[in-house]
Amino acid sequence: MSTTFQLDTATSRANPTPAPMKRLTVPKVMQRKNDGTTEEPLVMLTAYTARMAQLLDAHCDILLVGDSLGQVIYGLPSTLPVTLDMMVAHGAAVVRGSYHSLVVIDMPFGSYEASPQQAFASASRIMAETGAAAVKLEGGVAMAETVRFLSQRGIPVMGHVGLTPQAVNALGGYMARGRSEVEEARIVEDGKAVADAGAFAVVVEGVVEDIAITLTRELAVPTIGIGGSAQCDGQVLVAEDMLGMFERTPRFVKRYNDLARIISDTAGEFAAEVRSRSFPGDAQVYKAK
């Protein structure tokens, strides 16, 4: 069944709220795996602002407020400096801008690793202050206890295994994971651990394709691939990568447009008209009656 909708009314800065749609739920996402309907894969994109959420919502099953906003929005060198305040502010904006997609918010580095109790304090704040449906955290076996702790207390958790950007310093970079038999076994174990602990879905990032296929086959919950395999139960990309806002992107990104060039060219056209005094023209100025 297609999950693409058309908004009934246009949006603007003065009228930012689109027509309501029935929002997808965590049980519905899990059901897509259990009843075999993931023959139509789940679609997930990142969103960090209300306007982007409005534009993506009708086409997605899940909107991820990723900690990648640190790099995309704030120009930070990695996701590590992202704060809980940032995630809450952007998460609330995305919830306001969406009506169909399940909204999942990343838990930033340092907000959940110390203990399950710390994770609950951070996650409960995210849920209460944004209205999101779930949180996402990175890690496998080491985070299984935390996933179980949150899940048992009513906080749905999306897992994330393989290439985990918050662990970039420990991993030594952003290269693909699972090229050795030992590492492959560890990633599969990680995926199973968080799924068994109660994660409702698992992001599988930057791994050798066979690992993503194995996890998709063996996990009872949906896998969301990013640099994984087309056989995953769903796919996710950073929206700005997909739209061509950056010239350099990871290998697993397909650039569906070239918005960086379009924006630059448009700004150049505006600048030329301003400098030649051809803008504003008669159509953009007010005349006395």
Backbone as CSV, one residue per row, in Angstrom:
resi,resn,N_x,N_y,N_z,CA_x,CA_y,CA_z,C_x,C_y,C_z
1,MET,0.845,-1.184,0.000,0.000,0.000,0.000,0.880,1.234,0.000
2,SER,0.637,2.148,-0.912,1.462,3.334,-1.014,1.274,4.239,0.193
3,THR,2.353,4.901,0.613,2.276,5.821,1.740,2.527,7.255,1.290
4,THR,2.325,7.542,-0.003,2.492,8.893,-0.509,1.157,9.603,-0.513
5,PHE,1.121,10.804,0.057,-0.102,11.583,0.172,0.100,12.950,-0.464
6,GLN,-1.000,13.612,-0.789,-0.962,14.992,-1.216,-1.600,15.841,-0.131
7,LEU,-0.963,16.962,0.205,-1.545,17.860,1.182,-2.772,18.536,0.601
8,ASP,-3.808,18.706,1.426,-5.039,19.323,0.974,-4.916,20.835,0.848
9,THR,-4.018,21.438,1.591,-3.856,22.880,1.547,-2.393,23.238,1.456
10,ALA,-2.116,24.368,0.803,-0.740,24.832,0.704,-0.300,25.414,2.040
11,THR,1.009,25.429,2.247,1.550,26.008,3.467,2.313,27.278,3.130
12,SER,2.456,28.142,4.095,3.247,29.357,3.950,3.796,29.704,5.318
13,ARG,4.636,30.735,5.382,5.152,31.142,6.692,4.023,31.629,7.595
14,ALA,2.970,32.196,6.976,1.834,32.676,7.770,0.894,31.550,8.168
15,ASN,0.855,30.493,7.355,-0.037,29.354,7.607,0.777,28.067,7.484
16,PRO,1.550,27.738,8.521,2.518,26.644,8.400,1.957,25.251,8.622
17,THR,0.701,25.128,8.996,0.168,23.826,9.367,-0.525,23.154,8.192
18,PRO,-0.036,22.001,7.747,-0.705,21.290,6.658,-1.950,20.566,7.145
19,ALA,-2.733,20.060,6.211,-3.935,19.324,6.569,-3.574,18.071,7.358
20,PRO,-4.329,17.757,8.415,-3.989,16.603,9.246,-4.061,15.276,8.490
21,MET,-3.164,14.383,8.833,-3.187,13.000,8.362,-3.032,12.114,9.589
22,LYS,-3.428,10.878,9.481,-3.276,9.964,10.603,-1.821,9.538,10.696
23,ARG,-1.201,9.791,11.857,0.226,9.543,12.019,0.511,8.054,12.197
24,LEU,1.579,7.595,11.570,2.029,6.212,11.723,2.500,5.997,13.164
25,THR,2.293,4.794,13.680,2.658,4.478,15.056,3.758,3.415,15.095
26,VAL,4.390,3.285,16.260,5.420,2.261,16.437,4.869,0.858,16.171
27,PRO,3.706,0.470,16.732,3.174,-0.857,16.412,2.934,-1.072,14.921
28,LYS,2.505,-0.022,14.217,2.272,-0.148,12.771,3.578,-0.376,12.024
29,VAL,4.646,0.288,12.472,5.949,0.069,11.851,6.412,-1.362,12.072
30,MET,6.271,-1.855,13.293,6.656,-3.232,13.574,5.799,-4.226,12.803
31,GLN,4.531,-3.904,12.650,3.611,-4.793,11.938,4.013,-4.967,10.482
32,ARG,4.626,-3.917,9.919,5.060,-4.004,8.529,6.051,-5.154,8.336
33,LYS,6.786,-5.494,9.385,7.700,-6.638,9.308,6.954,-7.927,9.602
34,ASN,6.134,-7.900,10.639,5.508,-9.130,11.117,4.461,-9.688,10.172
35,ASP,3.775,-8.797,9.428,2.758,-9.323,8.515,3.254,-9.413,7.077
36,GLY,4.553,-9.182,6.893,5.140,-9.360,5.577,4.943,-8.201,4.623
37,THR,4.369,-7.096,5.087,4.107,-5.984,4.172,5.325,-5.125,3.920
38,THR,6.491,-5.495,4.486,7.700,-4.749,4.175,8.217,-5.101,2.789
39,GLU,7.394,-5.834,1.981,7.695,-5.928,0.564,7.703,-4.522,-0.029
40,GLU,6.930,-3.615,0.582,7.069,-2.188,0.292,7.902,-1.603,1.421
41,PRO,9.170,-1.312,1.167,10.066,-0.907,2.259,9.637,0.390,2.937
42,LEU,10.022,0.500,4.190,9.799,1.723,4.949,10.701,2.833,4.414
43,VAL,10.165,4.028,4.343,10.918,5.191,3.853,11.192,6.123,5.025
44,MET,12.472,6.425,5.245,12.856,7.323,6.330,13.847,8.350,5.803
45,LEU,13.618,9.613,6.124,14.544,10.693,5.811,14.749,11.540,7.065
46,THR,15.860,12.240,7.107,16.082,13.156,8.210,15.330,14.455,7.972
47,ALA,14.948,15.102,9.049,14.367,16.445,9.006,14.780,17.158,10.273
48,TYR,15.087,18.442,10.145,15.550,19.217,11.293,14.712,20.470,11.528
49,THR,13.849,20.811,10.576,13.048,22.034,10.672,11.597,21.727,10.336
50,ALA,10.703,22.623,10.774,9.288,22.434,10.494,9.013,22.446,8.996
51,ARG,9.655,23.351,8.261,9.383,23.449,6.829,9.839,22.200,6.093
52,MET,11.014,21.693,6.425,11.459,20.470,5.762,10.547,19.312,6.125
53,ALA,10.084,19.265,7.358,9.146,18.220,7.747,7.871,18.293,6.911
54,GLN,7.368,19.493,6.683,6.168,19.655,5.865,6.369,19.088,4.462
55,LEU,7.543,19.314,3.891,7.803,18.893,2.523,8.036,17.384,2.408
56,LEU,8.604,16.792,3.442,8.950,15.370,3.386,7.854,14.457,3.919
57,ASP,7.014,14.981,4.796,6.093,14.162,5.583,5.214,13.257,4.736
58,ALA,4.662,13.797,3.672,3.717,13.029,2.870,4.366,11.857,2.152
59,HIS,5.685,11.869,2.042,6.392,10.842,1.277,7.076,9.801,2.162
60,CYS,7.092,10.035,3.466,7.873,9.194,4.379,6.972,8.424,5.335
61,ASP,7.515,7.329,5.831,6.911,6.617,6.951,7.489,7.120,8.277
62,ILE,8.775,7.448,8.255,9.479,7.879,9.467,10.308,9.111,9.139
63,LEU,10.231,10.112,10.001,11.135,11.254,9.947,12.100,11.148,11.120
64,LEU,13.385,11.190,10.829,14.412,11.093,11.854,15.015,12.466,12.094
65,VAL,14.892,12.946,13.311,15.609,14.156,13.709,16.982,13.685,14.164
66,GLY,17.900,13.607,13.220,19.194,13.018,13.489,20.164,13.993,14.116
67,ASP,21.113,13.461,14.902,22.146,14.329,15.443,23.094,14.800,14.345
68,SER,22.897,14.301,13.127,23.610,14.841,11.965,23.291,16.308,11.754
69,LEU,22.277,16.838,12.447,21.981,18.265,12.368,23.183,19.089,12.831
70,GLY,24.040,18.494,13.655,25.233,19.205,14.087,26.092,19.619,12.906
71,GLN,26.234,18.727,11.938,27.021,19.030,10.749,26.201,19.784,9.708
72,VAL,24.962,19.349,9.484,24.146,19.917,8.413,23.686,21.330,8.737
73,ILE,23.224,21.553,9.960,22.658,22.846,10.344,23.690,23.762,10.984
74,TYR,24.533,23.215,11.863,25.425,24.044,12.659,26.864,24.083,12.160
75,GLY,27.197,23.279,11.162,28.562,23.293,10.632,29.594,22.719,11.561
76,LEU,29.178,21.829,12.455,30.116,21.202,13.384,30.907,20.100,12.676
77,PRO,32.093,19.754,13.163,32.910,18.749,12.489,32.414,17.319,12.657
78,SER,31.583,17.086,13.654,31.034,15.749,13.890,29.736,15.898,14.670
79,THR,29.130,14.768,15.005,27.901,14.807,15.800,28.181,14.945,17.298
80,LEU,29.422,14.812,17.709,29.733,14.738,19.138,29.361,15.995,19.933
81,PRO,29.490,17.219,19.384,29.148,18.400,20.192,27.647,18.681,20.297
82,VAL,26.823,17.905,19.618,25.373,18.156,19.633,24.830,17.971,21.051
83,THR,23.935,18.870,21.452,23.404,18.851,22.816,21.954,18.372,22.845
84,LEU,21.524,18.017,24.035,20.130,17.628,24.226,19.202,18.798,23.911
85,ASP,19.603,20.001,24.261,18.789,21.182,23.947,18.572,21.318,22.442
86,MET,19.612,21.090,21.658,19.483,21.157,20.193,18.468,20.132,19.701
87,MET,18.587,18.906,20.189,17.705,17.837,19.719,16.257,18.120,20.089
88,VAL,16.037,18.654,21.279,14.682,18.969,21.712,14.093,20.082,20.854
89,ALA,14.863,21.132,20.608,14.350,22.266,19.828,13.996,21.843,18.405
90,HIS,14.892,21.129,17.758,14.635,20.716,16.381,13.580,19.611,16.321
91,GLY,13.582,18.728,17.309,12.566,17.678,17.342,11.167,18.242,17.451
92,ALA,10.982,19.242,18.311,9.665,19.857,18.460,9.228,20.519,17.167
93,ALA,10.177,21.146,16.451,9.837,21.785,15.176,9.371,20.756,14.150
94,VAL,10.045,19.622,14.093,9.674,18.582,13.123,8.315,17.981,13.463
95,VAL,8.045,17.776,14.742,6.723,17.271,15.131,5.643,18.263,14.720
96,ARG,5.886,19.548,14.922,4.904,20.560,14.526,4.672,20.576,13.029
97,GLY,5.693,20.262,12.268,5.579,20.330,10.821,5.109,19.055,10.154
98,SER,4.808,18.015,10.920,4.443,16.727,10.324,3.154,16.191,10.939
99,TYR,2.429,15.399,10.130,1.171,14.829,10.595,1.018,13.355,10.241
100,HIS,1.854,12.854,9.373,1.733,11.458,8.948,2.866,10.591,9.494
101,SER,4.093,11.049,9.377,5.251,10.223,9.687,5.443,10.015,11.185
102,LEU,5.976,8.865,11.520,6.464,8.606,12.871,7.736,9.425,13.063
103,VAL,7.798,10.237,14.104,8.985,11.070,14.347,9.863,10.413,15.404
104,VAL,11.127,10.186,15.045,12.125,9.579,15.922,13.243,10.596,16.126
105,ILE,13.708,10.749,17.346,14.736,11.738,17.654,15.984,11.052,18.211
106,ASP,17.124,11.407,17.632,18.393,10.880,18.121,18.689,11.367,19.535
107,MET,19.202,10.474,20.348,19.760,10.863,21.640,21.222,11.224,21.407
108,PRO,21.627,12.451,21.767,22.990,12.886,21.452,24.038,12.228,22.342
109,PHE,25.251,12.291,21.868,26.393,11.727,22.589,26.470,12.300,24.002
110,GLY,26.642,11.400,24.963,26.775,11.804,26.357,25.474,11.918,27.117
111,SER,24.350,11.671,26.426,23.056,11.837,27.100,22.454,10.523,27.564
112,TYR,23.117,9.390,27.270,22.508,8.103,27.605,23.495,7.004,27.969
113,GLU,24.778,7.200,27.718,25.729,6.108,27.871,26.062,5.765,29.317
114,ALA,25.953,6.729,30.228,26.421,6.516,31.604,25.627,5.445,32.331
115,SER,24.308,5.424,32.126,23.469,4.456,32.834,22.080,4.447,32.221
116,PRO,21.316,3.393,32.442,19.922,3.400,31.985,19.120,4.547,32.608
117,GLN,19.463,4.893,33.838,18.738,5.978,34.500,19.007,7.313,33.809
118,GLN,20.264,7.549,33.426,20.576,8.764,32.676,19.834,8.766,31.346
119,ALA,19.816,7.621,30.682,19.121,7.523,29.398,17.636,7.817,29.559
120,PHE,17.035,7.314,30.635,15.611,7.564,30.849,15.349,9.049,31.081
121,ALA,16.193,9.699,31.847,16.012,11.127,32.092,16.085,11.910,30.792
122,SER,17.046,11.580,29.940,17.192,12.279,28.659,16.041,11.958,27.720
123,ALA,15.707,10.672,27.614,14.662,10.260,26.680,13.296,10.779,27.098
124,SER,13.018,10.769,28.393,11.714,11.251,28.846,11.581,12.747,28.587
125,ARG,12.685,13.484,28.713,12.630,14.910,28.375,12.347,15.097,26.884
126,ILE,13.033,14.330,26.044,12.801,14.424,24.607,11.341,14.152,24.280
127,MET,10.806,13.080,24.820,9.423,12.697,24.518,8.439,13.749,25.013
128,ALA,8.648,14.240,26.237,7.697,15.175,26.840,7.722,16.534,26.161
129,GLU,8.908,16.997,25.769,9.037,18.358,25.252,8.875,18.460,23.743
130,THR,8.874,17.336,23.037,8.753,17.396,21.575,7.460,16.786,21.053
131,GLY,6.912,15.811,21.750,5.764,15.087,21.221,6.146,13.994,20.248
132,ALA,7.447,13.677,20.141,7.905,12.613,19.247,7.431,11.258,19.742
133,ALA,7.503,10.275,18.846,7.019,8.936,19.167,8.096,8.023,19.714
134,ALA,9.376,8.342,19.462,10.439,7.410,19.829,11.771,8.131,19.839
135,VAL,12.762,7.468,20.426,14.139,7.950,20.395,14.997,6.911,19.700
136,LYS,16.163,7.348,19.257,17.140,6.434,18.671,18.454,6.577,19.411
137,LEU,19.107,5.447,19.669,20.435,5.483,20.286,21.349,4.500,19.580
138,GLU,22.641,4.794,19.650,23.649,3.980,18.983,24.222,2.941,19.941
139,GLY,24.648,1.815,19.364,25.311,0.791,20.169,24.553,-0.517,20.164
140,GLY,25.277,-1.600,20.447,24.684,-2.920,20.408,24.607,-3.587,21.754
141,VAL,25.449,-4.584,21.970,25.423,-5.357,23.207,25.553,-4.446,24.425
142,ALA,26.441,-3.466,24.344,26.684,-2.592,25.488,25.469,-1.745,25.846
143,MET,24.568,-1.528,24.874,23.398,-0.685,25.105,22.112,-1.485,25.294
144,ALA,22.206,-2.801,25.252,21.004,-3.634,25.330,20.249,-3.420,26.640
145,GLU,20.973,-3.326,27.743,20.317,-3.101,29.039,19.561,-1.773,29.027
146,THR,20.150,-0.762,28.437,19.507,0.551,28.367,18.273,0.500,27.485
147,VAL,18.362,-0.168,26.349,17.196,-0.315,25.467,16.059,-1.002,26.206
148,ARG,16.391,-2.048,26.941,15.365,-2.776,27.700,14.755,-1.883,28.791
149,PHE,15.591,-1.139,29.483,15.140,-0.241,30.555,14.153,0.790,30.001
150,LEU,14.487,1.402,28.883,13.606,2.406,28.289,12.322,1.779,27.765
151,SER,12.446,0.671,27.054,11.276,0.029,26.460,10.269,-0.402,27.518
152,GLN,10.770,-0.919,28.625,9.886,-1.364,29.702,9.187,-0.205,30.404
153,ARG,9.675,0.996,30.174,9.084,2.182,30.800,8.348,3.063,29.802
154,GLY,7.978,2.474,28.686,7.097,3.157,27.748,7.767,4.075,26.755
155,ILE,9.079,3.950,26.591,9.780,4.780,25.621,10.258,3.894,24.470
156,PRO,9.611,3.995,23.302,10.053,3.195,22.160,11.452,3.606,21.716
157,VAL,12.267,2.602,21.385,13.666,2.840,21.028,13.964,2.234,19.668
158,MET,14.578,3.031,18.812,15.150,2.539,17.562,16.642,2.344,17.796
159,GLY,17.163,1.164,17.462,18.580,0.888,17.621,19.382,1.360,16.426
160,HIS,20.704,1.288,16.553,21.600,1.733,15.474,22.918,0.990,15.645
161,VAL,23.247,0.130,14.666,24.461,-0.677,14.746,25.264,-0.539,13.458
162,GLY,26.484,-1.087,13.495,27.379,-0.985,12.348,28.278,0.217,12.511
163,LEU,28.267,1.090,11.511,28.988,2.352,11.605,28.171,3.286,12.482
164,THR,28.679,3.565,13.672,27.980,4.424,14.625,28.761,5.724,14.757
165,PRO,28.257,6.826,14.164,29.037,8.071,14.101,29.472,8.619,15.452
166,GLN,28.696,8.382,16.503,29.104,8.895,17.819,30.361,8.206,18.340
167,ALA,30.669,7.052,17.769,31.876,6.323,18.182,33.006,6.491,17.176
168,VAL,32.963,7.588,16.399,33.928,7.766,15.312,35.368,7.757,15.824
169,ASN,35.613,8.302,17.005,36.985,8.320,17.520,37.474,6.920,17.869
170,ALA,36.588,6.117,18.436,36.966,4.747,18.785,37.113,3.881,17.530
171,LEU,36.282,4.166,16.531,36.314,3.370,15.303,37.458,3.783,14.385
172,GLY,37.965,4.998,14.573,39.079,5.454,13.747,38.663,6.095,12.438
173,GLY,37.385,6.444,12.301,36.928,7.083,11.072,35.569,6.565,10.649
174,TYR,35.141,6.997,9.472,33.801,6.677,8.983,33.803,5.563,7.936
175,MET,34.841,4.730,7.923,34.914,3.668,6.925,33.884,2.572,7.187
176,ALA,33.577,1.794,6.135,32.600,0.708,6.247,33.052,-0.306,7.286
177,ARG,32.073,-0.914,7.940,32.343,-1.869,9.009,31.998,-3.287,8.558
178,GLY,32.634,-4.260,9.225,32.288,-5.656,8.997,33.102,-6.347,7.922
179,ARG,34.275,-5.845,7.637,35.092,-6.455,6.576,35.850,-7.696,7.061
180,SER,35.958,-7.873,8.371,36.574,-9.089,8.907,35.491,-9.975,9.511
181,GLU,35.796,-11.262,9.640,34.818,-12.189,10.200,34.503,-11.844,11.646
182,VAL,35.502,-11.406,12.382,35.293,-11.050,13.795,34.355,-9.861,13.900
183,GLU,34.609,-8.840,13.101,33.769,-7.644,13.165,32.359,-7.938,12.649
184,GLU,32.261,-8.762,11.626,30.940,-9.145,11.110,30.120,-9.820,12.202
185,ALA,30.723,-10.756,12.909,30.022,-11.469,13.975,29.600,-10.509,15.086
186,ARG,30.460,-9.519,15.383,30.152,-8.564,16.443,28.952,-7.690,16.060
187,ILE,28.887,-7.258,14.805,27.781,-6.401,14.375,26.464,-7.173,14.373
188,VAL,26.500,-8.405,13.906,25.291,-9.229,13.930,24.831,-9.436,15.374
189,GLU,25.783,-9.706,16.268,25.451,-9.864,17.680,24.849,-8.581,18.245
190,ASP,25.407,-7.442,17.854,24.878,-6.152,18.314,23.429,-5.954,17.880
191,GLY,23.157,-6.226,16.605,21.796,-6.059,16.105,20.803,-6.940,16.819
192,LYS,21.183,-8.196,17.043,20.302,-9.119,17.751,20.094,-8.684,19.198
193,ALA,21.143,-8.165,19.823,21.048,-7.784,21.227,20.043,-6.658,21.429
194,VAL,20.098,-5.617,20.592,19.172,-4.499,20.797,17.751,-4.868,20.382
195,ALA,17.625,-5.720,19.365,16.280,-6.169,18.982,15.670,-7.029,20.082
196,ASP,16.445,-7.936,20.625,15.949,-8.795,21.707,15.627,-7.978,22.961
197,ALA,16.309,-6.845,23.129,16.090,-6.009,24.310,14.836,-5.140,24.180
198,GLY,14.251,-5.101,22.971,13.006,-4.364,22.818,12.999,-3.255,21.801
199,ALA,14.110,-3.034,21.067,14.097,-2.026,20.011,13.034,-2.379,18.979
200,PHE,12.275,-1.381,18.524,11.197,-1.656,17.564,11.694,-1.654,16.123
201,ALA,12.907,-1.178,15.903,13.544,-1.183,14.590,15.031,-0.938,14.815
202,VAL,15.846,-1.292,13.823,17.295,-1.147,13.960,17.866,-0.549,12.686
203,VAL,18.531,0.602,12.818,19.276,1.183,11.705,20.574,0.396,11.543
204,VAL,20.874,0.013,10.305,22.092,-0.725,9.986,22.895,0.140,9.025
205,GLU,23.966,0.748,9.538,24.690,1.749,8.749,26.085,1.293,8.360
206,GLY,26.425,1.552,7.093,27.796,1.431,6.618,28.437,0.086,6.848
207,VAL,27.717,-0.984,6.495,28.246,-2.327,6.715,28.342,-3.084,5.398
208,VAL,29.170,-4.111,5.393,29.225,-5.028,4.256,27.817,-5.591,4.024
209,GLU,27.420,-5.683,2.770,26.030,-5.985,2.441,25.524,-7.274,3.079
210,ASP,26.352,-8.293,3.154,25.907,-9.570,3.718,25.432,-9.423,5.162
211,ILE,26.047,-8.503,5.906,25.646,-8.294,7.296,24.230,-7.740,7.346
212,ALA,23.944,-6.749,6.507,22.603,-6.155,6.478,21.558,-7.184,6.076
213,ILE,21.904,-8.046,5.134,20.972,-9.091,4.696,20.729,-10.087,5.829
214,THR,21.789,-10.476,6.531,21.651,-11.415,7.648,20.759,-10.839,8.732
215,LEU,21.003,-9.590,9.115,20.198,-8.971,10.166,18.742,-8.836,9.729
216,THR,18.519,-8.489,8.485,17.143,-8.363,7.986,16.422,-9.701,8.043
217,ARG,17.128,-10.752,7.734,16.532,-12.087,7.738,16.293,-12.595,9.155
218,GLU,17.177,-12.275,10.081,17.134,-12.898,11.409,16.450,-12.073,12.481
219,LEU,16.325,-10.758,12.281,15.664,-9.934,13.299,14.150,-9.946,13.106
220,ALA,13.428,-9.931,14.214,11.964,-9.909,14.160,11.424,-8.504,13.976
221,VAL,12.306,-7.509,14.008,11.889,-6.112,13.837,12.501,-5.573,12.553
222,PRO,11.951,-4.481,12.014,12.464,-3.948,10.745,13.902,-3.448,10.860
223,THR,14.648,-3.664,9.792,15.965,-3.060,9.636,15.837,-1.879,8.689
224,ILE,16.523,-0.797,9.016,16.536,0.394,8.174,17.962,0.579,7.686
225,GLY,18.176,0.419,6.422,19.527,0.469,5.883,19.966,1.869,5.509
226,ILE,21.252,2.134,5.725,21.922,3.322,5.191,23.348,2.877,4.907
227,GLY,23.610,2.604,3.648,24.855,1.948,3.318,24.831,0.508,3.774
228,GLY,23.676,-0.152,3.632,23.515,-1.547,4.041,23.201,-2.428,2.846
229,SER,21.914,-2.557,2.545,21.475,-3.402,1.439,20.069,-3.005,1.029
230,ALA,19.763,-3.175,-0.244,18.397,-2.951,-0.723,17.437,-3.975,-0.142
231,GLN,17.963,-5.052,0.457,17.122,-6.077,1.061,16.649,-5.697,2.462
232,CYS,17.159,-4.590,3.012,16.674,-4.151,4.315,15.186,-3.826,4.237
233,ASP,14.538,-3.780,5.395,13.101,-3.516,5.455,12.757,-2.051,5.207
234,GLY,13.760,-1.204,5.142,13.556,0.205,4.856,14.887,0.859,4.565
235,GLN,14.834,2.123,4.143,16.053,2.861,3.843,15.956,4.265,4.429
236,VAL,17.115,4.833,4.809,17.171,6.196,5.310,18.377,6.898,4.694
237,LEU,18.219,8.177,4.417,19.327,9.040,4.035,19.162,10.379,4.743
238,VAL,20.273,11.085,4.894,20.199,12.486,5.304,19.587,13.247,4.135
239,ALA,18.489,13.949,4.372,17.749,14.586,3.282,18.632,15.539,2.486
240,GLU,19.476,16.299,3.175,20.318,17.260,2.463,21.341,16.570,1.562
241,ASP,21.802,15.379,1.939,22.669,14.603,1.046,21.892,14.159,-0.182
242,MET,20.700,13.632,0.043,19.858,13.141,-1.036,19.483,14.251,-2.021
243,LEU,19.293,15.467,-1.496,18.885,16.603,-2.320,20.050,17.288,-3.023
244,GLY,21.265,16.903,-2.704,22.419,17.503,-3.356,22.816,18.844,-2.776
245,MET,22.623,19.011,-1.468,23.032,20.250,-0.819,24.540,20.283,-0.571
246,PHE,25.180,19.119,-0.621,26.622,19.043,-0.409,27.262,18.346,-1.610
247,GLU,28.417,18.851,-2.009,29.096,18.272,-3.174,29.757,16.933,-2.832
248,ARG,30.226,16.789,-1.596,30.878,15.550,-1.183,29.947,14.772,-0.261
249,THR,29.685,13.542,-0.603,28.789,12.705,0.195,29.387,11.301,0.309
250,PRO,28.933,10.516,1.299,29.404,9.132,1.403,29.010,8.310,0.171
251,ARG,29.692,7.218,-0.025,29.441,6.353,-1.177,27.989,5.891,-1.234
252,PHE,27.382,5.649,-0.071,26.038,5.085,-0.054,24.944,6.095,-0.389
253,VAL,25.302,7.349,-0.615,24.308,8.375,-0.929,24.082,8.445,-2.435
254,LYS,22.828,8.510,-2.837,22.476,8.866,-4.206,21.935,10.288,-4.180
255,ARG,22.545,11.175,-4.958,22.103,12.567,-5.020,21.003,12.679,-6.073
256,TYR,19.780,12.908,-5.600,18.634,12.933,-6.494,18.420,14.295,-7.143
257,ASN,19.125,15.293,-6.676,19.023,16.624,-7.267,20.322,17.362,-6.989
258,ASP,20.402,18.601,-7.382,21.595,19.405,-7.167,21.167,20.759,-6.613
259,LEU,20.567,20.727,-5.416,20.037,21.953,-4.841,21.130,22.964,-4.512
260,ALA,22.333,22.502,-4.232,23.418,23.439,-3.964,23.629,24.350,-5.162
261,ARG,23.652,23.792,-6.353,23.839,24.599,-7.567,22.627,25.485,-7.807
262,ILE,21.418,24.918,-7.613,20.206,25.699,-7.849,20.151,26.901,-6.918
263,ILE,20.455,26.693,-5.644,20.421,27.791,-4.677,21.484,28.834,-5.008
264,SER,22.694,28.388,-5.326,23.758,29.321,-5.656,23.414,30.139,-6.894
265,ASP,22.901,29.460,-7.922,22.526,30.168,-9.160,21.410,31.170,-8.907
266,THR,20.437,30.778,-8.094,19.313,31.669,-7.791,19.772,32.883,-7.005
267,ALA,20.645,32.663,-6.019,21.189,33.784,-5.257,21.988,34.715,-6.152
268,GLY,22.716,34.132,-7.105,23.474,34.945,-8.053,22.572,35.797,-8.928
269,GLU,21.446,35.218,-9.357,20.488,35.973,-10.169,19.893,37.131,-9.368
270,PHE,19.542,36.858,-8.118,19.022,37.912,-7.248,20.052,39.021,-7.069
271,ALA,21.308,38.639,-6.785,22.353,39.632,-6.562,22.548,40.508,-7.790
272,ALA,22.517,39.891,-8.972,22.694,40.665,-10.214,21.569,41.666,-10.409
273,GLU,20.339,41.267,-10.096,19.206,42.174,-10.262,19.238,43.313,-9.249
274,VAL,19.672,43.007,-8.033,19.798,44.069,-7.031,20.842,45.084,-7.475
275,ARG,21.978,44.599,-7.948,23.075,45.491,-8.328,22.755,46.309,-9.572
276,SER,21.879,45.775,-10.420,21.475,46.525,-11.617,20.229,47.368,-11.383
277,ARG,19.701,47.329,-10.159,18.481,48.038,-9.757,17.253,47.601,-10.557
278,SER,17.281,46.378,-11.080,16.084,45.858,-11.744,15.161,45.131,-10.777
279,PHE,15.630,44.904,-9.564,14.798,44.400,-8.478,14.926,45.345,-7.294
280,PRO,13.800,45.732,-6.671,12.425,45.332,-7.008,11.888,46.079,-8.226
281,GLY,10.993,45.411,-8.944,10.329,46.028,-10.081,8.949,46.509,-9.685
282,ASP,8.185,46.941,-10.663,6.838,47.479,-10.392,5.961,46.467,-9.669
283,ALA,6.145,45.176,-9.973,5.280,44.151,-9.371,5.587,43.933,-7.889
284,GLN,6.747,44.426,-7.423,7.131,44.174,-6.031,7.086,45.422,-5.156
285,VAL,6.604,46.540,-5.667,6.537,47.759,-4.847,5.104,48.241,-4.734
286,TYR,4.845,49.020,-3.695,3.510,49.535,-3.442,3.373,50.935,-4.053
287,LYS,2.235,51.188,-4.704,1.961,52.481,-5.329,0.863,53.192,-4.567
288,ALA,0.923,54.499,-4.579,-0.141,55.293,-3.982,-1.417,55.145,-4.802
289,LYS,-2.562,55.101,-4.145,-3.826,54.991,-4.857,-4.137,56.301,-5.552
